[in-house]
Each structure stands twice: as C-alpha cells, then as structure tokens.
Amino acid sequence: MLSAGPGGGSMEEGVYYRAVSGGRIALQRRQHSASCREFSVRCPRLQLRSLSAATCSVWLVAYGLFVLSQNSMVLSAAIFITLIGLIVYLHFVKIDQESLLVIGSLGIQMTSAYASGKESTTFIEMNQVKDVVINEAIYMQKVIYYLCILLQDPLEPHRVSEVVPLFQSSKPRLDCLVEVYRSCQEILEQRKTETSPEL
Amino acid sequence: MVFKVYFPSCCASAESGLLIGRWIPEQNSAVVLAVVHFPFIPGQVKQYLSEVQRVTQVNMSVLGSWSNSKQEKQKSLDKFLEDLSTIFSHEPWIQLSKERDSKVWSCCTFQKHPSIPKEDEFILVYYDQRKVMLSQLHPPDNLTTSAGHKRDDASKLTAVFDTVVKSKVLFMTDRYDDGPIKLTHWQSEGVEASIIVELMKQASVPVCMLLTFLLSLVSSVCKSRVLKFWPLSFIWSKLSTCEQLGHRLEHLQIISSNRKAQNQTQLMRFCVKANIFVSLFIDMALGILLMSWLYRENRIGQLADTLIPVADHIAEELQDLLQWLMGVPAGLKMNRALDQVLGRFFLYHIHLWISYIDLMSPFIEMILWYVGLSACLGLTVALSILSDIIALLTFHIYCFYVYGARLYCLKIYGLSSLWRLFRGKKWNVLRQRVDSCSYDLDQLFIGTLLFTILLFLLPTTALYYLVFTLLRLLVVIVQGLIHLLVDLIDSLPFYSVILRLCRSYRLAAGVKFRVLEQKAGKPLRLLMQINPLSYGSVVQTYRLPTYACYPKDSWSSLCKKLFVGELIYPWKHKGEKQD
C-alpha cells in the first residue's frame, strides 16, 4: 500500500537543453503539491564511440606487449582490466540523472543516480538553508554558471557557512538554471511568509 | 499553515482508534508513536499516558483520531470521533482517515480557536519505527545543554529521532499482554529479543571483572621498579614489539573498563569496545594461522638455516661495496689516503660483525623457535618482531650511517665557517647573524689552508655519506612499510564496517525522502528512509587511536637535513619526546 508511482497528481515536463560541454540534457519538472517540487536533469548517455575507442586502445597496447614478450598472461590481464575498469566507471563515475527535491517546510534533497543503478542522496534541512543562488565560476578558459545552495549555521544566521553546488555532473547552461532557480525561489519565499506573520 | 504528521508505517493497517504521540509546536509537527484501539476508558488512557510521560520524560498526549474504514464511510463513526476531541482536549486535533482499497489518505484538523483562517496544508511522512529507534545519527547531537533547556534551533529530525528513542518503554507491551489498553506499534506483534545477546550480557559482567583483575596484575608487573633501570628501559622504548604489546594491553583495559566518555552515545561506546574486540580476535586468528604454518614441516629450522647465510651475504656485499669505494668508484678519483683510512675502518667493523654473527649461530634456531611462539599473541606482534629482527640484523648499516653522517656534518660546518672567514665575515652568536670581522694575517693563512684541505676532501666524505644514507633509507622504508601494516590492523574498525554492511540503518548519516503516489487535493505523502553513512566516514569516525608512525618532517626539511648531514629519524611515534 505504500508504493512510489511514476505519475499521480503532478505536472510533468520534459524539455531539452544544452549542457556546458555541448551535450543534450533533459530537464523534467514535477509539482507534487503546493510546497513540494522535483527537478530531474538527465545527463548525456555513455557514447558507444568512446567506449569502443577505449577498449580498442587497451587491447592494442596489450597485443603489442604480447608480441614483445610472448606471454599470454598479458592478454588475459588486459581483458580483466577492461572489465573491471568498465564496472568501476559505471558504478562510481558515470552519473545518469541528477534530481533536486524541494519540500517547503522540510528541506532540500539532492539525488545522483549512477549508470549501474546506485543512488547517492543528501538531505539538507530547511533551517540550514539560507538561499539558493546562481553563481559564476571560471572553469579552464570558460566562465560557467552553476546553481548552488547557501547554508547557514542556525546559531549564526547572518553568515554563510557552506556553499553546496548542484547539478555538478550534468552542468546545465544558464537557461535551464534560470527555470530551476525561479521555481525554487517561489517555494523558499513561501517559508518566509509563513514565519513572519506569526511573530 | 503547514502541518507535518510523522506516522509509523507499521500502524498503517491498524484498526481505527486514537493516535498518541508527541506534538512539537515549534515545528508544527506531530510524531505519532502508537494507535490506541477501541474499546478503552478515557480515564485509563489518560492515566497510562501520564505514567509513560513520567518515565520517559517525553511530552506524550492524545493527538487525534485514526479511522481505517473497511466498509463505506459511516457518518456515526465520524460523529463519535469528533466527540472524542472534546474528551481529550488537544490543540490541534488531527483526524486521519484511510479508505479501503485506496492508497491516498485524507487528513484534517479541528482547531477550537483558529488564529488565522488559512488553508491548511498537510505533509504525511511515513517512517519505519524499528529502524528509527535502532539507528544512530552521525554526528551525534546533544539536544539538552547543561541547564536542561532544549535548544530552539535544534535540528528537526534529531527531535523526531529523539522522541522515538526515548519512548522505548511504550513499545515494551505487546498485544498478548493483558492490560487496560490495546496499542499498535512496531513491537505489538511480540517484543523482539535475542537469546544470544541476553546470554552475552549476563556473561560479560564476570568476564569483565576477571579481565580487569588479570590486567591489573600484568600492568603492576610491568610498572615494577626492576624493569625501570636505565639499560632495560632504553631497550624497551626502542623495541617496537614492546610498544605493540603495551598498546594491546591498553586496548584490553578499555574493553574491561566502564568509564563513560563524553560526547558519545551508547551505541558509539559499544562500537568502540566491539571494534577493539573484533580487531584483537582477527589479529589472534591470523597470528595462530601464521604460527601453524611456520611450525609445520620444520619451517623454523629452515628459516634459521637461511638466516645466517643471508646475514653473511649482506656483510660480504658490504665488503665488496667498500672495496669498490676504495678503488675508483663510478670513475671518480678519490683522495687515496682518506679513502684507505675510511675504508679500512668500516671493513674492520664488518669483520667484527661477522664474527659476532658466527658466535650466535648455534643458538639462532632455539631463539627463533621460542620467539615464534609469541606469534600466537597476534599477527601484529609477529610483524613487530620481524621489524625488530630487521633492525638488529642491519645494525651495522645504522652505525655506518651515523659515522658517515657525523663526519660529513662536521665537514660541512667547518667549511661554512671557514668560507665566512675566507670572505672576512664571522658568525655573531650574540646577535645570531653574520658580521664582518678583521682577522690577523696568520689567522687568515691557517684558515684558508684548512678551508682548501676540507674542500678537496669533500668528495670522498660526501660519497661515503651518500652510499650509507641510501642504504639506511632502504632499511627505514622497509621498516616503515611493516609498521604501516601493523597500524592498519590495529586501527581498522572491523565491527563498524561489518555493521554498516549488514545492518546499514544503525549508522545513519541522515534521512532521505521518497515521494509516494499523490492525488490532487489530498495531503502530500513522503516515505522517510535512513540514509546510511558512507564507508569512508564509518572508518574515519570509528578509527581506533594508535601510536601512529607518521613522517615527522616535510619533504623540504628532510632534504635540507640530508644535505647538511643531520641525523634523520623519519618516523616519529606519537608520545615520543621531541628531540
């Protein structure tokens, strides 16, 4: 009786944007209730080209070593390395989808789903969230924009204690970030109107 | 106004009744702990609640009503539930209802004096009571300060976890108990307990007392005055085996002691003791495995037979090296006289060493046999003994290094001082700086002469120093690797890692929420799950403290010391006095 459904009472939008690297990413927005929204960004998939190129180069090197040393262990070692490397890459490195769940009075949750199905989640409580902003950064020869959460220590609300960047693997461009930023700000403003009339 | 209701998932299929739990006004949230079923007498319910409140210090009250209707909605039941709100006055009175074959619930509140007429929004958060009760949030938050007041800015989730944990007494009754009230909670089908755990708890008290007694005997023997005389205490401090044994003794004392440490909850204290216990157990198991392998097929004898030839071989290699240095090493031309002096001096030392080894050779097998028995104390002890044996066997390399380094150091200091004289300057000790100075003619003459002699003898001394420093560094690296392995076995928290693997909800880094099926107009439903700690954080939080060997100097100061000729001791033990 407790199950998670894919749909159910929420608006879905799948819009295509571009990432900083040029790949195509998809943004999906869902509104679960008046104060709960979810944003999912799907990263570009693993290309067959790059996978074949990596595998071929490893095996060429292994075959070259085999010709030099005439030891067949080199070939089996190369196969082993390719398999282990692929599994490690899919499980620890390649992120398929990043999502942000904003619940008005509870907090903000960030989930990263890896290509092997593993999910890593972080939840930040609302009393620690100071604001959500778009920041600029110099990355190699480019200037890129990224969305980040400013954290505050509840004991010292006027100081920013930490900056948590969002969507680090998919790196959407400014147009996509602006959409997410506007939605988040609508929910964050609600909490301000909630606390002030009670004082 | 946003209302949050934390509902235990075990009560989702319970019969209709009253909701009891804690209302947290600062957060507008209600934590439901159990459901009281019909029939009940309101007076008895209130009495029971006040008793539980007295024992657990949790502000418990009747929060509202819960209706799980199997048939069509009954108007009479609604009226009855509304009337209950007048008996158990609680502001606000929450009404949860679930229809048959429907996944969405409805929730509304009654407020006697509504402050501002606003649309109420509800968030239903389902939580697994058993997991929340047993889990431990990291980092542990001490909610109450010394004055006993609760911090207003305390984390909301910690308050929820705290409420469930403190209400342990409420979960002790199950439905087979004959009491005035029937409750539903996570243990209502039967209280969980484990025979093994109970037996171990009963057995641990006398075992701990026996262990404390034995340890106090052993430590009093160790601390006796007999062992404190100068040569013995020096040897004990230099041998890494003694340090390792002392370390393990401290660990055993921690297990058997009952001291309550600050900033640590019960689970963490138990984890520390369990980690030490499992670490000792694995250590001894590996040690006994090693011992059984060593003593089979007379391997000790074989080891002893190869040890002497290996030591002889090392000595012969060193002799060849010195002969090479006394000749024309790497094409460099040495100063013949100094070369011969230094070479013969070191060769004589090697000759002494070889005769010493030959003297010891009949006894080696017996010594090894008895020393190998101590491997049953643990693999770490066996590795420490190995490291000590390496240190003893390469003692002559250490001596050569010290001679070479001292000679080279003297030469460098002499050169720098005479170089200053050569330029007409002097080191002012009072002002700690270089000042100009007028020297007499004969002072200048002798100074320049000595400077020239030292300068042209520098390559020879530098070469000897370089060779012996490289050998010494090799030995130090090997010893360092062994100590690293010992440290790893000592400090790795095996029990915490296994706990994280098997019961990941016990070590929680936080929570995560999952949005369940929604329907427009109905409250938002979320499932709260425990987010377990990552393996890296587990190892970091529960690491056992060790007498870790870590590099004393940074790379730049190490290079500087090597260049100047100061003696280097790259691994510093925690607790050693600074030189």
mmCIF file of C-alpha atoms in Angstrom, chain B residues 228-558:
data_model
loop_
_atom_site.group_PDB
_atom_site.id
_atom_site.type_symbol
_atom_site.label_atom_id
_atom_site.label_comp_id
_atom_site.label_asym_id
_atom_site.label_seq_id
_atom_site.Cartn_x
_atom_site.Cartn_y
_atom_site.Cartn_z
ATOM 1 C CA LYS B 228 62.901 0.696 35.068
ATOM 2 C CA PHE B 229 66.695 0.600 35.244
ATOM 3 C CA TRP B 230 68.400 2.573 32.564
ATOM 4 C CA PRO B 231 69.641 -0.044 30.044
ATOM 5 C CA LEU B 232 66.393 -2.014 30.217
ATOM 6 C CA SER B 233 64.100 0.997 29.882
ATOM 7 C CA PHE B 234 66.121 2.191 26.891
ATOM 8 C CA ILE B 235 65.761 -1.203 25.211
ATOM 9 C CA TRP B 236 62.037 -1.356 25.922
ATOM 10 C CA SER B 237 61.496 2.045 24.350
ATOM 11 C CA LYS B 238 63.433 1.156 21.227
ATOM 12 C CA LEU B 239 61.812 -2.206 20.542
ATOM 13 C CA SER B 240 58.594 -1.867 18.600
ATOM 14 C CA THR B 241 57.380 -5.204 19.952
ATOM 15 C CA CYS B 242 57.121 -3.798 23.448
ATOM 16 C CA GLU B 243 55.214 -0.794 22.169
ATOM 17 C CA GLN B 244 52.777 -3.008 20.316
ATOM 18 C CA LEU B 245 52.239 -5.203 23.386
ATOM 19 C CA GLY B 246 51.672 -2.149 25.551
ATOM 20 C CA HIS B 247 49.205 -0.853 23.011
ATOM 21 C CA ARG B 248 47.218 -4.078 23.038
ATOM 22 C CA LEU B 249 47.231 -4.031 26.838
ATOM 23 C CA GLU B 250 45.652 -0.576 26.734
ATOM 24 C CA HIS B 251 43.004 -1.883 24.372
ATOM 25 C CA LEU B 252 42.137 -4.707 26.745
ATOM 26 C CA GLN B 253 41.848 -2.208 29.566
ATOM 27 C CA ILE B 254 39.414 -0.143 27.520
ATOM 28 C CA ILE B 255 37.213 -3.189 26.937
ATOM 29 C CA SER B 256 37.002 -4.086 30.570
ATOM 30 C CA SER B 257 36.522 -0.574 31.901
ATOM 31 C CA ASN B 258 33.178 1.075 32.453
ATOM 32 C CA ARG B 259 34.162 4.673 32.040
ATOM 33 C CA LYS B 260 31.550 6.781 30.285
ATOM 34 C CA ALA B 261 33.178 9.026 27.742
ATOM 35 C CA GLN B 262 31.814 12.436 26.860
ATOM 36 C CA ASN B 263 30.168 13.201 23.533
ATOM 37 C CA GLN B 264 29.482 9.578 22.855
ATOM 38 C CA THR B 265 26.200 7.791 22.842
ATOM 39 C CA GLN B 266 25.654 4.247 23.993
ATOM 40 C CA LEU B 267 25.921 2.819 20.506
ATOM 41 C CA MET B 268 29.225 4.544 19.872
ATOM 42 C CA ARG B 269 30.710 3.343 23.144
ATOM 43 C CA PHE B 270 29.589 -0.180 22.359
ATOM 44 C CA CYS B 271 31.056 0.136 18.861
ATOM 45 C CA VAL B 272 34.441 1.170 20.256
ATOM 46 C CA LYS B 273 34.586 -1.852 22.548
ATOM 47 C CA ALA B 274 33.289 -4.176 19.842
ATOM 48 C CA ASN B 275 35.830 -2.827 17.346
ATOM 49 C CA ILE B 276 38.694 -3.494 19.742
ATOM 50 C CA PHE B 277 37.367 -6.975 20.482
ATOM 51 C CA VAL B 278 36.953 -7.937 16.818
ATOM 52 C CA SER B 279 40.335 -6.440 15.949
ATOM 53 C CA LEU B 280 42.032 -8.483 18.687
ATOM 54 C CA PHE B 281 40.149 -11.592 17.588
ATOM 55 C CA ILE B 282 41.138 -11.248 13.922
ATOM 56 C CA ASP B 283 44.691 -10.422 14.950
ATOM 57 C CA MET B 284 44.991 -13.561 17.082
ATOM 58 C CA ALA B 285 43.295 -15.724 14.456
ATOM 59 C CA LEU B 286 45.771 -14.579 11.813
ATOM 60 C CA GLY B 287 48.637 -14.991 14.261
ATOM 61 C CA ILE B 288 47.650 -18.576 15.084
ATOM 62 C CA LEU B 289 47.270 -19.275 11.364
ATOM 63 C CA LEU B 290 50.785 -17.934 10.794
ATOM 64 C CA MET B 291 52.107 -19.985 13.687
ATOM 65 C CA SER B 292 50.541 -23.198 12.412
ATOM 66 C CA TRP B 293 52.092 -22.541 9.015
ATOM 67 C CA LEU B 294 55.522 -21.759 10.489
ATOM 68 C CA TYR B 295 55.753 -24.775 12.796
ATOM 69 C CA ARG B 296 54.722 -27.246 10.162
ATOM 70 C CA GLU B 297 57.433 -29.152 8.244
ATOM 71 C CA ASN B 298 60.175 -27.649 10.376
ATOM 72 C CA ARG B 299 59.992 -24.285 8.636
ATOM 73 C CA ILE B 300 61.530 -22.635 11.692
ATOM 74 C CA GLY B 301 64.625 -24.736 11.215
ATOM 75 C CA GLN B 302 64.752 -23.831 7.532
ATOM 76 C CA LEU B 303 64.345 -20.160 8.423
ATOM 77 C CA ALA B 304 67.164 -20.312 10.949
ATOM 78 C CA ASP B 305 69.361 -22.119 8.427
ATOM 79 C CA THR B 306 68.844 -19.394 5.838
ATOM 80 C CA LEU B 307 69.146 -16.512 8.287
ATOM 81 C CA ILE B 308 72.867 -16.844 8.960
ATOM 82 C CA PRO B 309 73.878 -17.202 5.290
ATOM 83 C CA VAL B 310 71.711 -14.165 4.476
ATOM 84 C CA ALA B 311 73.434 -12.080 7.163
ATOM 85 C CA ASP B 312 76.819 -13.293 5.900
ATOM 86 C CA HIS B 313 75.805 -12.465 2.355
ATOM 87 C CA ILE B 314 74.845 -8.915 3.368
ATOM 88 C CA ALA B 315 78.194 -8.495 5.117
ATOM 89 C CA GLU B 316 80.069 -9.750 2.060
ATOM 90 C CA GLU B 317 78.120 -7.415 -0.210
ATOM 91 C CA LEU B 318 79.046 -4.537 2.066
ATOM 92 C CA GLN B 319 82.706 -5.554 1.919
ATOM 93 C CA ASP B 320 82.558 -5.585 -1.879
ATOM 94 C CA LEU B 321 80.944 -2.182 -1.804
ATOM 95 C CA LEU B 322 83.703 -0.785 0.389
ATOM 96 C CA GLN B 323 86.393 -2.286 -1.845
ATOM 97 C CA TRP B 324 84.687 -0.591 -4.772
ATOM 98 C CA LEU B 325 84.635 2.730 -2.908
ATOM 99 C CA MET B 326 88.306 2.340 -2.022
ATOM 100 C CA GLY B 327 89.129 1.897 -5.707
ATOM 101 C CA VAL B 328 87.786 4.145 -8.418
ATOM 102 C CA PRO B 329 84.004 4.298 -7.784
ATOM 103 C CA ALA B 330 81.971 5.360 -10.830
ATOM 104 C CA GLY B 331 85.039 6.808 -12.430
ATOM 105 C CA LEU B 332 85.546 9.432 -9.680
ATOM 106 C CA LYS B 333 89.063 9.941 -8.362
ATOM 107 C CA MET B 334 89.168 9.798 -4.567
ATOM 108 C CA ASN B 335 91.745 11.085 -2.200
ATOM 109 C CA ARG B 336 93.786 7.947 -1.712
ATOM 110 C CA ALA B 337 94.857 8.346 1.892
ATOM 111 C CA LEU B 338 91.468 9.331 3.340
ATOM 112 C CA ASP B 339 89.796 6.698 1.224
ATOM 113 C CA GLN B 340 92.045 3.949 2.618
ATOM 114 C CA VAL B 341 91.529 5.149 6.212
ATOM 115 C CA LEU B 342 87.765 5.252 5.992
ATOM 116 C CA GLY B 343 87.556 2.023 4.011
ATOM 117 C CA ARG B 344 89.727 0.065 6.460
ATOM 118 C CA PHE B 345 87.813 1.495 9.418
ATOM 119 C CA PHE B 346 84.491 0.263 8.042
ATOM 120 C CA LEU B 347 85.956 -3.070 6.932
ATOM 121 C CA TYR B 348 87.136 -3.717 10.476
ATOM 122 C CA HIS B 349 83.608 -3.106 11.731
ATOM 123 C CA ILE B 350 82.217 -5.606 9.278
ATOM 124 C CA HIS B 351 84.795 -8.129 10.390
ATOM 125 C CA LEU B 352 83.634 -7.660 13.999
ATOM 126 C CA TRP B 353 80.047 -8.073 12.901
ATOM 127 C CA ILE B 354 80.684 -11.285 11.002
ATOM 128 C CA SER B 355 82.447 -12.804 13.993
ATOM 129 C CA TYR B 356 79.546 -11.794 16.238
ATOM 130 C CA ILE B 357 77.056 -13.475 13.899
ATOM 131 C CA ASP B 358 79.182 -16.639 13.785
ATOM 132 C CA LEU B 359 79.241 -16.671 17.578
ATOM 133 C CA MET B 360 75.456 -16.536 17.722
ATOM 134 C CA SER B 361 74.784 -19.104 15.007
ATOM 135 C CA PRO B 362 74.284 -22.234 17.169
ATOM 136 C CA PHE B 363 71.641 -20.510 19.267
ATOM 137 C CA ILE B 364 69.657 -18.932 16.450
ATOM 138 C CA GLU B 365 67.305 -21.835 15.877
ATOM 139 C CA MET B 366 66.338 -22.128 19.519
ATOM 140 C CA ILE B 367 65.824 -18.384 19.877
ATOM 141 C CA LEU B 368 63.683 -18.289 16.751
ATOM 142 C CA TRP B 369 61.622 -21.221 17.947
ATOM 143 C CA TYR B 370 60.720 -19.546 21.228
ATOM 144 C CA VAL B 371 60.237 -16.141 19.677
ATOM 145 C CA GLY B 372 57.945 -17.647 17.054
ATOM 146 C CA LEU B 373 55.651 -18.862 19.830
ATOM 147 C CA SER B 374 54.769 -15.261 20.589
ATOM 148 C CA ALA B 375 53.035 -15.066 17.219
ATOM 149 C CA CYS B 376 50.013 -16.554 18.962
ATOM 150 C CA LEU B 377 49.549 -13.172 20.635
ATOM 151 C CA GLY B 378 48.671 -11.751 17.258
ATOM 152 C CA LEU B 379 49.856 -11.068 13.749
ATOM 153 C CA THR B 380 50.768 -7.518 14.717
ATOM 154 C CA VAL B 381 53.153 -8.821 17.379
ATOM 155 C CA ALA B 382 54.747 -11.167 14.836
ATOM 156 C CA LEU B 383 55.211 -8.300 12.389
ATOM 157 C CA SER B 384 56.701 -6.091 15.108
ATOM 158 C CA ILE B 385 59.150 -8.876 15.953
ATOM 159 C CA LEU B 386 60.057 -9.114 12.271
ATOM 160 C CA SER B 387 60.685 -5.385 12.182
ATOM 161 C CA ASP B 388 62.893 -5.637 15.273
ATOM 162 C CA ILE B 389 64.855 -8.551 13.778
ATOM 163 C CA ILE B 390 65.474 -6.492 10.634
ATOM 164 C CA ALA B 391 66.648 -3.592 12.793
ATOM 165 C CA LEU B 392 69.048 -5.861 14.702
ATOM 166 C CA LEU B 393 70.421 -7.523 11.566
ATOM 167 C CA THR B 394 71.086 -4.184 9.876
ATOM 168 C CA PHE B 395 72.546 -2.552 12.951
ATOM 169 C CA HIS B 396 75.937 -2.214 11.263
ATOM 170 C CA ILE B 397 74.362 -0.246 8.400
ATOM 171 C CA TYR B 398 72.896 2.098 11.025
ATOM 172 C CA CYS B 399 76.306 2.510 12.666
ATOM 173 C CA PHE B 400 77.975 3.241 9.323
ATOM 174 C CA TYR B 401 75.324 5.775 8.543
ATOM 175 C CA VAL B 402 75.894 7.540 11.838
ATOM 176 C CA TYR B 403 79.682 7.624 11.334
ATOM 177 C CA GLY B 404 79.370 8.875 7.771
ATOM 178 C CA ALA B 405 76.768 11.456 8.699
ATOM 179 C CA ARG B 406 78.738 12.831 11.639
ATOM 180 C CA LEU B 407 81.886 13.110 9.571
ATOM 181 C CA TYR B 408 80.068 14.802 6.748
ATOM 182 C CA CYS B 409 78.219 17.110 9.132
ATOM 183 C CA LEU B 410 81.466 18.218 10.782
ATOM 184 C CA LYS B 411 82.973 18.847 7.363
ATOM 185 C CA ILE B 412 80.020 20.948 6.203
ATOM 186 C CA TYR B 413 80.028 23.075 9.347
ATOM 187 C CA GLY B 414 83.764 23.539 9.134
ATOM 188 C CA LEU B 415 83.526 24.506 5.501
ATOM 189 C CA SER B 416 80.770 27.050 6.080
ATOM 190 C CA SER B 417 82.609 28.657 8.969
ATOM 191 C CA LEU B 418 85.915 28.844 7.064
ATOM 192 C CA TRP B 419 84.114 30.134 3.984
ATOM 193 C CA ARG B 420 82.909 33.019 6.107
ATOM 194 C CA LEU B 421 86.497 33.570 7.263
ATOM 195 C CA PHE B 422 87.636 33.467 3.634
ATOM 196 C CA ARG B 423 85.328 36.392 2.884
ATOM 197 C CA GLY B 424 86.196 38.270 6.070
ATOM 198 C CA LYS B 425 82.950 37.626 7.986
ATOM 199 C CA LYS B 426 82.101 35.960 11.276
ATOM 200 C CA TRP B 427 79.008 34.414 12.867
ATOM 201 C CA ASN B 428 77.897 36.559 15.768
ATOM 202 C CA VAL B 429 76.412 34.204 18.353
ATOM 203 C CA LEU B 430 75.018 37.021 20.463
ATOM 204 C CA ARG B 431 73.124 38.625 17.659
ATOM 205 C CA GLN B 432 72.511 35.436 15.675
ATOM 206 C CA ARG B 433 73.705 36.972 12.420
ATOM 207 C CA VAL B 434 76.757 37.275 10.178
ATOM 208 C CA ASP B 435 79.007 40.249 10.922
ATOM 209 C CA SER B 436 82.174 41.447 9.285
ATOM 210 C CA CYS B 437 85.381 40.870 11.197
ATOM 211 C CA SER B 438 89.025 41.768 10.678
ATOM 212 C CA TYR B 439 91.288 38.779 11.074
ATOM 213 C CA ASP B 440 95.036 38.679 11.686
ATOM 214 C CA LEU B 441 97.258 37.559 8.881
ATOM 215 C CA ASP B 442 98.205 34.222 10.470
ATOM 216 C CA GLN B 443 94.536 33.508 11.269
ATOM 217 C CA LEU B 444 93.678 34.137 7.622
ATOM 218 C CA PHE B 445 96.580 31.986 6.425
ATOM 219 C CA ILE B 446 95.680 28.927 8.568
ATOM 220 C CA GLY B 447 92.000 29.400 7.886
ATOM 221 C CA THR B 448 92.471 29.451 4.139
ATOM 222 C CA LEU B 449 94.756 26.401 4.318
ATOM 223 C CA LEU B 450 92.229 24.407 6.334
ATOM 224 C CA PHE B 451 89.433 25.525 4.012
ATOM 225 C CA THR B 452 91.310 24.258 0.990
ATOM 226 C CA ILE B 453 92.063 20.912 2.647
ATOM 227 C CA LEU B 454 88.444 20.386 3.705
ATOM 228 C CA LEU B 455 87.136 21.420 0.307
ATOM 229 C CA PHE B 456 89.284 18.940 -1.598
ATOM 230 C CA LEU B 457 88.482 16.149 0.833
ATOM 231 C CA LEU B 458 84.762 16.827 0.479
ATOM 232 C CA PRO B 459 84.027 14.497 -2.464
ATOM 233 C CA THR B 460 85.371 11.440 -0.651
ATOM 234 C CA THR B 461 83.395 12.020 2.522
ATOM 235 C CA ALA B 462 80.324 13.011 0.544
ATOM 236 C CA LEU B 463 80.421 9.768 -1.427
ATOM 237 C CA TYR B 464 80.673 7.592 1.680
ATOM 238 C CA TYR B 465 77.844 9.589 3.251
ATOM 239 C CA LEU B 466 75.673 9.241 0.163
ATOM 240 C CA VAL B 467 76.138 5.480 -0.087
ATOM 241 C CA PHE B 468 75.411 4.776 3.569
ATOM 242 C CA THR B 469 72.464 7.185 3.661
ATOM 243 C CA LEU B 470 70.874 5.362 0.740
ATOM 244 C CA LEU B 471 71.300 2.017 2.479
ATOM 245 C CA ARG B 472 69.869 3.406 5.691
ATOM 246 C CA LEU B 473 66.883 4.877 3.862
ATOM 247 C CA LEU B 474 66.214 1.498 2.271
ATOM 248 C CA VAL B 475 66.089 -0.177 5.676
ATOM 249 C CA VAL B 476 63.908 2.631 7.056
ATOM 250 C CA ILE B 477 61.445 2.266 4.183
ATOM 251 C CA VAL B 478 61.137 -1.480 4.744
ATOM 252 C CA GLN B 479 60.546 -0.951 8.470
ATOM 253 C CA GLY B 480 58.054 1.799 7.697
ATOM 254 C CA LEU B 481 56.020 -0.493 5.441
ATOM 255 C CA ILE B 482 55.845 -3.153 8.149
ATOM 256 C CA HIS B 483 54.722 -0.578 10.687
ATOM 257 C CA LEU B 484 52.093 0.688 8.266
ATOM 258 C CA LEU B 485 50.657 -2.806 8.007
ATOM 259 C CA VAL B 486 50.645 -3.184 11.796
ATOM 260 C CA ASP B 487 48.936 0.179 12.111
ATOM 261 C CA LEU B 488 46.289 -0.820 9.593
ATOM 262 C CA ILE B 489 45.368 -3.963 11.506
ATOM 263 C CA ASP B 490 45.398 -2.023 14.773
ATOM 264 C CA SER B 491 43.199 0.865 13.772
ATOM 265 C CA LEU B 492 40.681 -0.516 11.273
ATOM 266 C CA PRO B 493 37.196 -0.665 12.847
ATOM 267 C CA PHE B 494 36.133 -4.125 11.663
ATOM 268 C CA TYR B 495 32.915 -4.319 13.672
ATOM 269 C CA SER B 496 31.651 -0.946 12.425
ATOM 270 C CA VAL B 497 32.352 -1.905 8.808
ATOM 271 C CA ILE B 498 30.533 -5.208 9.220
ATOM 272 C CA LEU B 499 27.634 -3.382 10.915
ATOM 273 C CA ARG B 500 27.477 -0.950 8.003
ATOM 274 C CA LEU B 501 27.432 -3.901 5.611
ATOM 275 C CA CYS B 502 24.754 -5.967 7.350
ATOM 276 C CA ARG B 503 22.619 -3.517 9.323
ATOM 277 C CA SER B 504 23.169 -0.283 7.466
ATOM 278 C CA TYR B 505 20.341 1.547 9.240
ATOM 279 C CA ARG B 506 22.174 1.512 12.577
ATOM 280 C CA LEU B 507 24.768 4.015 11.343
ATOM 281 C CA ALA B 508 22.838 6.867 9.782
ATOM 282 C CA ALA B 509 24.269 9.932 8.094
ATOM 283 C CA GLY B 510 20.813 11.421 7.726
ATOM 284 C CA VAL B 511 17.494 10.660 6.141
ATOM 285 C CA LYS B 512 16.143 10.588 2.617
ATOM 286 C CA PHE B 513 12.631 11.155 1.409
ATOM 287 C CA ARG B 514 10.744 9.490 -1.392
ATOM 288 C CA VAL B 515 7.532 10.948 -2.780
ATOM 289 C CA LEU B 516 4.714 8.386 -2.866
ATOM 290 C CA GLU B 517 1.632 8.374 -5.115
ATOM 291 C CA GLN B 518 -0.149 11.680 -4.996
ATOM 292 C CA LYS B 519 -3.696 12.734 -5.707
ATOM 293 C CA ALA B 520 -4.805 16.309 -6.138
ATOM 294 C CA GLY B 521 -6.451 17.717 -3.027
ATOM 295 C CA LYS B 522 -5.066 15.044 -0.739
ATOM 296 C CA PRO B 523 -2.102 15.554 1.585
ATOM 297 C CA LEU B 524 1.459 15.078 0.317
ATOM 298 C CA ARG B 525 2.780 11.603 1.240
ATOM 299 C CA LEU B 526 6.504 11.026 1.780
ATOM 300 C CA LEU B 527 8.435 7.974 2.845
ATOM 301 C CA MET B 528 11.328 8.723 5.184
ATOM 302 C CA GLN B 529 14.213 6.251 4.983
ATOM 303 C CA ILE B 530 17.523 6.115 6.752
ATOM 304 C CA ASN B 531 20.468 7.310 4.660
ATOM 305 C CA PRO B 532 23.404 5.162 5.796
ATOM 306 C CA LEU B 533 26.874 6.521 6.445
ATOM 307 C CA SER B 534 29.419 6.014 3.675
ATOM 308 C CA TYR B 535 32.227 3.505 4.312
ATOM 309 C CA GLY B 536 34.842 6.245 4.344
ATOM 310 C CA SER B 537 33.021 8.160 7.081
ATOM 311 C CA VAL B 538 32.480 4.947 9.054
ATOM 312 C CA VAL B 539 36.224 4.228 9.060
ATOM 313 C CA GLN B 540 37.032 7.830 9.897
ATOM 314 C CA THR B 541 34.534 8.127 12.760
ATOM 315 C CA TYR B 542 35.282 4.801 14.392
ATOM 316 C CA ARG B 543 39.032 4.578 13.795
ATOM 317 C CA LEU B 544 40.836 3.232 16.819
ATOM 318 C CA PRO B 545 43.538 5.569 18.095
ATOM 319 C CA THR B 546 47.023 4.201 17.561
ATOM 320 C CA TYR B 547 50.569 5.215 18.247
ATOM 321 C CA ALA B 548 50.714 6.018 14.565
ATOM 322 C CA CYS B 549 54.007 6.375 12.789
ATOM 323 C CA TYR B 550 53.825 9.350 10.575
ATOM 324 C CA PRO B 551 56.538 11.358 8.898
ATOM 325 C CA LYS B 552 57.977 13.892 11.289
ATOM 326 C CA ASP B 553 59.367 16.208 8.632
ATOM 327 C CA SER B 554 58.013 17.537 5.405
ATOM 328 C CA TRP B 555 59.881 16.731 2.208
ATOM 329 C CA SER B 556 61.730 20.068 2.115
ATOM 330 C CA SER B 557 63.022 19.878 5.676
ATOM 331 C CA LEU B 558 64.015 16.228 5.104
#
